PDB file of C-alpha atoms in Angstrom:
ATOM      1  CA  MET F   1     -21.612  -7.287  27.347  1.00 63.00           C
ATOM      2  CA  LEU F   2     -22.897  -9.358  24.438  1.00 74.00           C
ATOM      3  CA  LEU F   3     -20.894 -12.325  23.175  1.00 82.00           C
ATOM      4  CA  ALA F   4     -20.478 -10.682  19.746  1.00 84.00           C
ATOM      5  CA  ASP F   5     -19.215  -7.479  21.372  1.00 87.00           C
ATOM      6  CA  GLY F   6     -16.789  -9.442  23.511  1.00 89.00           C
ATOM      7  CA  ALA F   7     -15.430 -11.251  20.468  1.00 92.00           C
ATOM      8  CA  LEU F   8     -15.010  -7.952  18.599  1.00 92.00           C
ATOM      9  CA  LEU F   9     -13.238  -6.262  21.523  1.00 94.00           C
ATOM     10  CA  ALA F  10     -10.950  -9.235  22.154  1.00 93.00           C
ATOM     11  CA  GLY F  11     -10.090  -9.439  18.462  1.00 92.00           C
ATOM     12  CA  ALA F  12      -9.372  -5.716  18.252  1.00 91.00           C
ATOM     13  CA  ALA F  13      -7.202  -5.833  21.366  1.00 91.00           C
ATOM     14  CA  PHE F  14      -5.293  -8.887  20.147  1.00 90.00           C
ATOM     15  CA  ALA F  15      -4.631  -7.174  16.809  1.00 87.00           C
ATOM     16  CA  ALA F  16      -3.620  -4.005  18.661  1.00 84.00           C
ATOM     17  CA  GLY F  17      -1.105  -5.977  20.705  1.00 82.00           C
ATOM     18  CA  VAL F  18       0.337  -7.424  17.497  1.00 80.00           C
ATOM     19  CA  LEU F  19       0.547  -3.989  15.861  1.00 77.00           C
ATOM     20  CA  ASN F  20       2.137  -2.358  18.901  1.00 75.00           C
ATOM     21  CA  ALA F  21       4.793  -5.052  19.033  1.00 70.00           C
ATOM     22  CA  ILE F  22       5.672  -4.586  15.355  1.00 69.00           C
ATOM     23  CA  ALA F  23       4.989  -1.005  14.366  1.00 62.00           C
ATOM     24  CA  GLY F  24       2.699   0.741  16.888  1.00 69.00           C
ATOM     25  CA  GLY F  25      -0.758   2.192  16.307  1.00 75.00           C
ATOM     26  CA  GLY F  26      -2.798  -0.304  18.321  1.00 80.00           C
ATOM     27  CA  SER F  27      -5.091   2.396  19.711  1.00 83.00           C
ATOM     28  CA  PHE F  28      -6.474   2.877  16.176  1.00 83.00           C
ATOM     29  CA  LEU F  29      -8.220  -0.466  16.764  1.00 87.00           C
ATOM     30  CA  THR F  30      -9.068  -0.529  20.480  1.00 91.00           C
ATOM     31  CA  PHE F  31     -10.669   2.909  20.736  1.00 90.00           C
ATOM     32  CA  PRO F  32     -13.036   2.616  17.724  1.00 89.00           C
ATOM     33  CA  ALA F  33     -14.011  -0.933  18.761  1.00 91.00           C
ATOM     34  CA  LEU F  34     -15.074   0.316  22.193  1.00 94.00           C
ATOM     35  CA  VAL F  35     -17.088   3.185  20.706  1.00 91.00           C
ATOM     36  CA  TYR F  36     -18.731   0.791  18.234  1.00 90.00           C
ATOM     37  CA  CYS F  37     -19.777  -1.440  21.153  1.00 92.00           C
ATOM     38  CA  GLY F  38     -21.530   1.465  22.829  1.00 91.00           C
ATOM     39  CA  VAL F  39     -18.917   2.762  25.268  1.00 93.00           C
ATOM     40  CA  PRO F  40     -19.073   6.606  25.450  1.00 92.00           C
ATOM     41  CA  PRO F  41     -16.049   8.299  23.821  1.00 91.00           C
ATOM     42  CA  ILE F  42     -14.330   9.509  27.009  1.00 93.00           C
ATOM     43  CA  ALA F  43     -14.789   6.149  28.743  1.00 94.00           C
ATOM     44  CA  ALA F  44     -13.672   4.422  25.523  1.00 93.00           C
ATOM     45  CA  ASN F  45     -10.483   6.499  25.441  1.00 93.00           C
ATOM     46  CA  ALA F  46      -9.741   5.711  29.097  1.00 94.00           C
ATOM     47  CA  THR F  47     -10.493   2.010  28.642  1.00 95.00           C
ATOM     48  CA  SER F  48      -8.363   1.865  25.483  1.00 92.00           C
ATOM     49  CA  ALA F  49      -5.446   3.330  27.446  1.00 91.00           C
ATOM     50  CA  LEU F  50      -5.935   0.622  30.078  1.00 92.00           C
ATOM     51  CA  ALA F  51      -6.065  -2.102  27.419  1.00 90.00           C
ATOM     52  CA  VAL F  52      -2.728  -1.256  25.786  1.00 86.00           C
ATOM     53  CA  SER F  53      -0.877  -0.254  28.967  1.00 85.00           C
ATOM     54  CA  PRO F  54       0.721  -3.666  29.795  1.00 83.00           C
ATOM     55  CA  GLY F  55       2.699  -3.579  26.550  1.00 76.00           C
ATOM     56  CA  TYR F  56       4.744  -0.597  27.715  1.00 78.00           C
ATOM     57  CA  LEU F  57       6.243  -2.575  30.587  1.00 79.00           C
ATOM     58  CA  GLY F  58       7.605  -5.305  28.346  1.00 74.00           C
ATOM     59  CA  SER F  59       9.008  -2.741  25.923  1.00 73.00           C
ATOM     60  CA  THR F  60      10.734  -0.865  28.742  1.00 80.00           C
ATOM     61  CA  LEU F  61      12.275  -4.006  30.210  1.00 79.00           C
ATOM     62  CA  GLY F  62      13.653  -4.841  26.787  1.00 76.00           C
ATOM     63  CA  PHE F  63      15.731  -1.648  26.857  1.00 79.00           C
ATOM     64  CA  ARG F  64      17.203  -2.008  30.357  1.00 84.00           C
ATOM     65  CA  ALA F  65      20.799  -1.861  29.087  1.00 86.00           C
ATOM     66  CA  GLU F  66      20.196   1.415  27.249  1.00 85.00           C
ATOM     67  CA  LEU F  67      18.443   2.943  30.253  1.00 88.00           C
ATOM     68  CA  ARG F  68      21.350   2.052  32.546  1.00 90.00           C
ATOM     69  CA  ALA F  69      23.568   4.228  30.338  1.00 87.00           C
ATOM     70  CA  VAL F  70      21.381   7.297  31.037  1.00 88.00           C
ATOM     71  CA  PRO F  71      22.217   9.279  34.215  1.00 90.00           C
ATOM     72  CA  ARG F  72      19.876   8.197  36.998  1.00 92.00           C
ATOM     73  CA  ARG F  73      19.084  11.783  37.929  1.00 92.00           C
ATOM     74  CA  ARG F  74      17.886  12.522  34.393  1.00 90.00           C
ATOM     75  CA  LEU F  75      15.657   9.427  34.365  1.00 93.00           C
ATOM     76  CA  TRP F  76      14.018  10.431  37.641  1.00 94.00           C
ATOM     77  CA  ARG F  77      13.546  14.045  36.559  1.00 94.00           C
ATOM     78  CA  GLU F  78      12.037  13.137  33.206  1.00 94.00           C
ATOM     79  CA  GLY F  79       9.918  10.445  34.837  1.00 94.00           C
ATOM     80  CA  LEU F  80       8.498  13.068  37.177  1.00 96.00           C
ATOM     81  CA  ILE F  81       7.760  15.409  34.261  1.00 96.00           C
ATOM     82  CA  ALA F  82       6.064  12.593  32.340  1.00 95.00           C
ATOM     83  CA  SER F  83       4.028  11.743  35.447  1.00 96.00           C
ATOM     84  CA  VAL F  84       2.804  15.297  35.903  1.00 96.00           C
ATOM     85  CA  GLY F  85       1.981  15.630  32.210  1.00 96.00           C
ATOM     86  CA  GLY F  86       0.177  12.289  32.034  1.00 95.00           C
ATOM     87  CA  VAL F  87      -2.020  13.082  35.019  1.00 96.00           C
ATOM     88  CA  ALA F  88      -2.675  16.614  33.720  1.00 96.00           C
ATOM     89  CA  GLY F  89      -3.737  15.214  30.348  1.00 95.00           C
ATOM     90  CA  ALA F  90      -6.026  12.683  32.021  1.00 95.00           C
ATOM     91  CA  LEU F  91      -7.641  15.397  34.155  1.00 96.00           C
ATOM     92  CA  LEU F  92      -8.069  17.574  31.062  1.00 95.00           C
ATOM     93  CA  LEU F  93      -9.864  14.686  29.364  1.00 94.00           C
ATOM     94  CA  LEU F  94     -12.131  14.201  32.362  1.00 94.00           C
ATOM     95  CA  LEU F  95     -13.018  17.908  32.319  1.00 95.00           C
ATOM     96  CA  THR F  96     -13.809  17.873  28.584  1.00 93.00           C
ATOM     97  CA  PRO F  97     -17.564  17.683  27.861  1.00 92.00           C
ATOM     98  CA  GLY F  98     -18.440  14.396  26.172  1.00 87.00           C
ATOM     99  CA  ARG F  99     -19.983  16.101  23.129  1.00 87.00           C
ATOM    100  CA  LEU F 100     -16.862  18.251  22.619  1.00 92.00           C
ATOM    101  CA  PHE F 101     -14.531  15.261  22.886  1.00 89.00           C
ATOM    102  CA  ALA F 102     -16.679  13.307  20.412  1.00 86.00           C
ATOM    103  CA  GLY F 103     -16.175  16.176  17.965  1.00 90.00           C
ATOM    104  CA  LEU F 104     -12.417  16.170  18.561  1.00 90.00           C
ATOM    105  CA  VAL F 105     -12.008  12.413  18.073  1.00 86.00           C
ATOM    106  CA  PRO F 106     -11.748  12.332  14.248  1.00 88.00           C
ATOM    107  CA  TRP F 107      -9.222  15.175  14.302  1.00 91.00           C
ATOM    108  CA  LEU F 108      -7.177  13.449  17.002  1.00 87.00           C
ATOM    109  CA  LEU F 109      -7.228  10.193  15.030  1.00 84.00           C
ATOM    110  CA  LEU F 110      -6.209  12.013  11.853  1.00 87.00           C
ATOM    111  CA  PHE F 111      -3.380  13.826  13.662  1.00 85.00           C
ATOM    112  CA  ALA F 112      -2.125  10.577  15.198  1.00 80.00           C
ATOM    113  CA  THR F 113      -2.266   8.854  11.792  1.00 81.00           C
ATOM    114  CA  ALA F 114      -0.316  11.704  10.188  1.00 83.00           C
ATOM    115  CA  MET F 115       2.329  11.524  12.914  1.00 77.00           C
ATOM    116  CA  PHE F 116       2.627   7.782  12.421  1.00 75.00           C
ATOM    117  CA  ALA F 117       2.830   8.068   8.620  1.00 78.00           C
ATOM    118  CA  LEU F 118       5.366  10.891   8.687  1.00 77.00           C
ATOM    119  CA  GLY F 119       7.366   9.443  11.575  1.00 68.00           C
ATOM    120  CA  PRO F 120      10.382   8.015   9.655  1.00 71.00           C
ATOM    121  CA  TRP F 121      10.656  11.099   7.416  1.00 75.00           C
ATOM    122  CA  LEU F 122      10.225  13.421  10.394  1.00 71.00           C
ATOM    123  CA  LEU F 123      12.903  11.680  12.447  1.00 67.00           C
ATOM    124  CA  LYS F 124      15.314  11.717   9.521  1.00 71.00           C
ATOM    125  CA  ARG F 125      14.806  15.447   9.037  1.00 70.00           C
ATOM    126  CA  LEU F 126      15.151  16.150  12.744  1.00 64.00           C
ATOM    127  CA  VAL F 127      18.487  14.351  12.903  1.00 61.00           C
ATOM    128  CA  GLN F 128      19.751  16.917  10.394  1.00 59.00           C
ATOM    129  CA  SER F 129      18.255  19.881  12.226  1.00 59.00           C
ATOM    130  CA  ARG F 130      19.712  22.098  14.898  1.00 56.00           C
ATOM    131  CA  GLU F 131      19.839  20.640  18.392  1.00 60.00           C
ATOM    132  CA  LEU F 132      17.304  22.235  20.738  1.00 62.00           C
ATOM    133  CA  GLY F 133      18.277  20.661  24.048  1.00 63.00           C
ATOM    134  CA  HIS F 134      16.790  23.493  26.116  1.00 73.00           C
ATOM    135  CA  TRP F 135      13.316  22.453  24.897  1.00 80.00           C
ATOM    136  CA  ARG F 136      13.695  18.887  26.128  1.00 84.00           C
ATOM    137  CA  GLU F 137      11.848  19.134  29.447  1.00 88.00           C
ATOM    138  CA  PRO F 138       9.140  21.671  28.413  1.00 90.00           C
ATOM    139  CA  GLY F 139       8.585  19.614  25.274  1.00 89.00           C
ATOM    140  CA  LEU F 140       8.330  16.409  27.295  1.00 94.00           C
ATOM    141  CA  LEU F 141       5.694  18.003  29.519  1.00 95.00           C
ATOM    142  CA  LEU F 142       3.585  19.033  26.509  1.00 93.00           C
ATOM    143  CA  VAL F 143       3.869  15.619  24.849  1.00 92.00           C
ATOM    144  CA  ALA F 144       3.008  13.899  28.141  1.00 95.00           C
ATOM    145  CA  VAL F 145      -0.128  16.041  28.496  1.00 95.00           C
ATOM    146  CA  TYR F 146      -1.133  14.969  24.990  1.00 92.00           C
ATOM    147  CA  GLY F 147      -0.396  11.321  25.858  1.00 91.00           C
ATOM    148  CA  GLY F 148      -2.551  11.487  28.976  1.00 93.00           C
ATOM    149  CA  TYR F 149      -5.364  13.081  26.967  1.00 93.00           C
ATOM    150  CA  PHE F 150      -5.181  10.901  23.849  1.00 89.00           C
ATOM    151  CA  ASN F 151      -2.605   8.141  23.455  1.00 79.00           C
ATOM    152  CA  GLY F 152      -2.525   7.911  19.640  1.00 77.00           C
ATOM    153  CA  GLY F 153       0.794   8.906  18.069  1.00 75.00           C
ATOM    154  CA  LEU F 154       2.477   9.310  21.460  1.00 82.00           C
ATOM    155  CA  GLY F 155       5.514   7.188  20.599  1.00 78.00           C
ATOM    156  CA  ILE F 156       6.332   9.145  17.446  1.00 77.00           C
ATOM    157  CA  LEU F 157       6.012  12.476  19.268  1.00 82.00           C
ATOM    158  CA  LEU F 158       8.343  11.322  22.044  1.00 84.00           C
ATOM    159  CA  MET F 159      10.917   9.998  19.594  1.00 80.00           C
ATOM    160  CA  ALA F 160      10.777  13.221  17.564  1.00 79.00           C
ATOM    161  CA  LEU F 161      11.259  15.270  20.730  1.00 83.00           C
ATOM    162  CA  TYR F 162      14.325  13.319  21.860  1.00 84.00           C
ATOM    163  CA  VAL F 163      15.950  13.387  18.424  1.00 78.00           C
ATOM    164  CA  LEU F 164      15.312  17.109  18.085  1.00 78.00           C
ATOM    165  CA  CYS F 165      16.840  17.705  21.510  1.00 80.00           C
ATOM    166  CA  GLY F 166      20.110  15.973  20.717  1.00 76.00           C
ATOM    167  CA  GLU F 167      19.716  12.245  21.350  1.00 77.00           C
ATOM    168  CA  SER F 168      21.601  10.722  18.425  1.00 72.00           C
ATOM    169  CA  GLU F 169      21.493   7.019  19.375  1.00 79.00           C
ATOM    170  CA  LEU F 170      18.225   5.486  18.163  1.00 76.00           C
ATOM    171  CA  GLN F 171      18.209   2.649  20.714  1.00 80.00           C
ATOM    172  CA  ARG F 172      18.476   5.153  23.567  1.00 85.00           C
ATOM    173  CA  VAL F 173      15.684   7.223  22.004  1.00 83.00           C
ATOM    174  CA  ASN F 174      13.504   4.102  21.922  1.00 79.00           C
ATOM    175  CA  ALA F 175      14.377   3.287  25.514  1.00 85.00           C
ATOM    176  CA  LEU F 176      13.453   6.766  26.770  1.00 89.00           C
ATOM    177  CA  LYS F 177      10.286   6.743  24.679  1.00 86.00           C
ATOM    178  CA  ASN F 178       9.147   3.431  26.151  1.00 84.00           C
ATOM    179  CA  LEU F 179       9.995   4.363  29.736  1.00 89.00           C
ATOM    180  CA  ASN F 180       8.160   7.674  29.677  1.00 92.00           C
ATOM    181  CA  SER F 181       5.225   6.159  27.785  1.00 88.00           C
ATOM    182  CA  LEU F 182       4.985   3.570  30.578  1.00 88.00           C
ATOM    183  CA  VAL F 183       5.074   6.191  33.339  1.00 93.00           C
ATOM    184  CA  LEU F 184       2.597   8.653  31.870  1.00 92.00           C
ATOM    185  CA  SER F 185       0.206   5.970  30.594  1.00 90.00           C
ATOM    186  CA  TRP F 186       0.006   4.088  33.869  1.00 93.00           C
ATOM    187  CA  LEU F 187      -0.530   7.268  35.879  1.00 94.00           C
ATOM    188  CA  SER F 188      -3.167   8.566  33.472  1.00 94.00           C
ATOM    189  CA  VAL F 189      -4.916   5.193  33.722  1.00 94.00           C
ATOM    190  CA  ALA F 190      -4.731   5.479  37.528  1.00 95.00           C
ATOM    191  CA  ALA F 191      -6.474   8.859  37.272  1.00 95.00           C
ATOM    192  CA  PHE F 192      -9.173   7.303  35.086  1.00 95.00           C
ATOM    193  CA  VAL F 193      -9.625   4.503  37.625  1.00 95.00           C
ATOM    194  CA  VAL F 194     -10.042   6.978  40.501  1.00 95.00           C
ATOM    195  CA  ALA F 195     -12.520   8.980  38.423  1.00 94.00           C
ATOM    196  CA  GLY F 196     -14.528   5.831  37.717  1.00 94.00           C
ATOM    197  CA  VAL F 197     -14.598   6.173  33.922  1.00 94.00           C
ATOM    198  CA  ILE F 198     -13.043   2.788  33.056  1.00 95.00           C
ATOM    199  CA  ALA F 199     -15.406   0.230  31.503  1.00 94.00           C
ATOM    200  CA  TRP F 200     -13.986  -2.685  33.487  1.00 94.00           C
ATOM    201  CA  ALA F 201     -15.527  -5.703  31.777  1.00 93.00           C
ATOM    202  CA  PRO F 202     -14.314  -4.723  28.288  1.00 94.00           C
ATOM    203  CA  GLY F 203     -11.091  -3.271  29.695  1.00 93.00           C
ATOM    204  CA  LEU F 204      -9.917  -6.410  31.492  1.00 93.00           C
ATOM    205  CA  LEU F 205     -10.856  -8.606  28.541  1.00 94.00           C
ATOM    206  CA  MET F 206      -8.888  -6.344  26.209  1.00 93.00           C
ATOM    207  CA  MET F 207      -5.868  -6.191  28.518  1.00 92.00           C
ATOM    208  CA  VAL F 208      -5.539  -9.970  28.372  1.00 91.00           C
ATOM    209  CA  ALA F 209      -6.086 -10.098  24.609  1.00 91.00           C
ATOM    210  CA  ALA F 210      -3.626  -7.253  23.947  1.00 87.00           C
ATOM    211  CA  THR F 211      -0.954  -8.922  26.077  1.00 85.00           C
ATOM    212  CA  ILE F 212      -1.355 -12.203  24.169  1.00 87.00           C
ATOM    213  CA  GLY F 213      -1.268 -10.233  20.919  1.00 84.00           C
ATOM    214  CA  GLY F 214       1.958  -8.567  22.031  1.00 79.00           C
ATOM    215  CA  PHE F 215       3.669 -11.925  22.489  1.00 77.00           C
ATOM    216  CA  ALA F 216       2.387 -13.093  19.103  1.00 77.00           C
ATOM    217  CA  GLY F 217       3.504  -9.853  17.488  1.00 73.00           C
ATOM    218  CA  ALA F 218       7.012 -10.177  18.863  1.00 63.00           C
ATOM    219  CA  ARG F 219       7.353 -13.481  16.994  1.00 68.00           C
ATOM    220  CA  LEU F 220       5.620 -12.215  13.885  1.00 69.00           C
ATOM    221  CA  ALA F 221       7.918  -9.192  13.765  1.00 59.00           C
ATOM    222  CA  ARG F 222      10.788 -11.466  12.799  1.00 60.00           C
ATOM    223  CA  ARG F 223       8.903 -12.688   9.717  1.00 70.00           C
ATOM    224  CA  LEU F 224       6.930  -9.776   8.289  1.00 66.00           C
ATOM    225  CA  PRO F 225       8.461  -6.636   6.752  1.00 70.00           C
ATOM    226  CA  ALA F 226       7.787  -3.690   9.046  1.00 64.00           C
ATOM    227  CA  ARG F 227       6.685  -1.550   6.066  1.00 74.00           C
ATOM    228  CA  TRP F 228       3.722  -3.885   5.490  1.00 75.00           C
ATOM    229  CA  MET F 229       2.558  -3.410   9.054  1.00 68.00           C
ATOM    230  CA  ARG F 230       3.139   0.351   8.884  1.00 71.00           C
ATOM    231  CA  ALA F 231       0.984   0.500   5.751  1.00 80.00           C
ATOM    232  CA  LEU F 232      -1.742  -1.476   7.523  1.00 75.00           C
ATOM    233  CA  VAL F 233      -1.671   0.901  10.510  1.00 73.00           C
ATOM    234  CA  ILE F 234      -1.889   3.964   8.245  1.00 81.00           C
ATOM    235  CA  VAL F 235      -4.814   2.535   6.267  1.00 83.00           C
ATOM    236  CA  THR F 236      -6.552   1.626   9.540  1.00 79.00           C
ATOM    237  CA  GLY F 237      -5.995   5.085  10.996  1.00 79.00           C
ATOM    238  CA  LEU F 238      -7.313   6.842   7.888  1.00 85.00           C
ATOM    239  CA  SER F 239     -10.325   4.516   7.730  1.00 85.00           C
ATOM    240  CA  MET F 240     -11.207   5.105  11.384  1.00 81.00           C
ATOM    241  CA  SER F 241     -10.771   8.863  10.963  1.00 83.00           C
ATOM    242  CA  ALA F 242     -13.158   8.810   7.984  1.00 87.00           C
ATOM    243  CA  LEU F 243     -15.718   6.760   9.910  1.00 82.00           C
ATOM    244  CA  PHE F 244     -15.667   9.152  12.867  1.00 82.00           C
ATOM    245  CA  PHE F 245     -15.931  12.186  10.562  1.00 86.00           C
ATOM    246  CA  ALA F 246     -18.957  10.536   8.967  1.00 81.00           C
ATOM    247  CA  ARG F 247     -20.543  10.014  12.388  1.00 72.00           C
TER     248      ARG F 247
END
């Protein structure tokens, strides 16, 4: 790994950690940076998932009080569903031909950007919609498969699912979103490790940088308006989508 590539990857991961701590969307930076540095798309996706995975643990620990209010049996059941979906999504990615996945990348980035941009409006509309609690577990499985396959926009999809299925308290929705993101992401990363598709040198460097960025972002979040960071994420996502379409 060249020094210039290392600096680019570390910078992208640090910025991703900052973004994830404030507004989300860090994978819009880590994945394209890996591809730019020559990592094949499937390995880049797996390595990007590894890079941002430590942030989920801190987010989950921050919502311990809200998680204690959820019945333990429900947490275990949904954790199991998220685990199965995350591993299934990872295996689906590993079975996808590299050329096909490269063609899907711009569409996946555009979809994730749209979900991020529409997230607040979508959640507001869902709060007013009819409760669909019977779709909670099948919906969680589908979202987890998507998260194991491509992590972008995962948080918004999970939050939308929980709101649609009757969770009215936003802090609890955030807690469940973070917990299940942690479970499915770590297990999908484990599948990538077993399959040998992780680019370890960039991945470990980016894990450290993203973790440092997460701490910096937590402090910065108290000073910067969240709408500024959301706008930055949306512009980044659209720019990366356009670049990959051009490729």
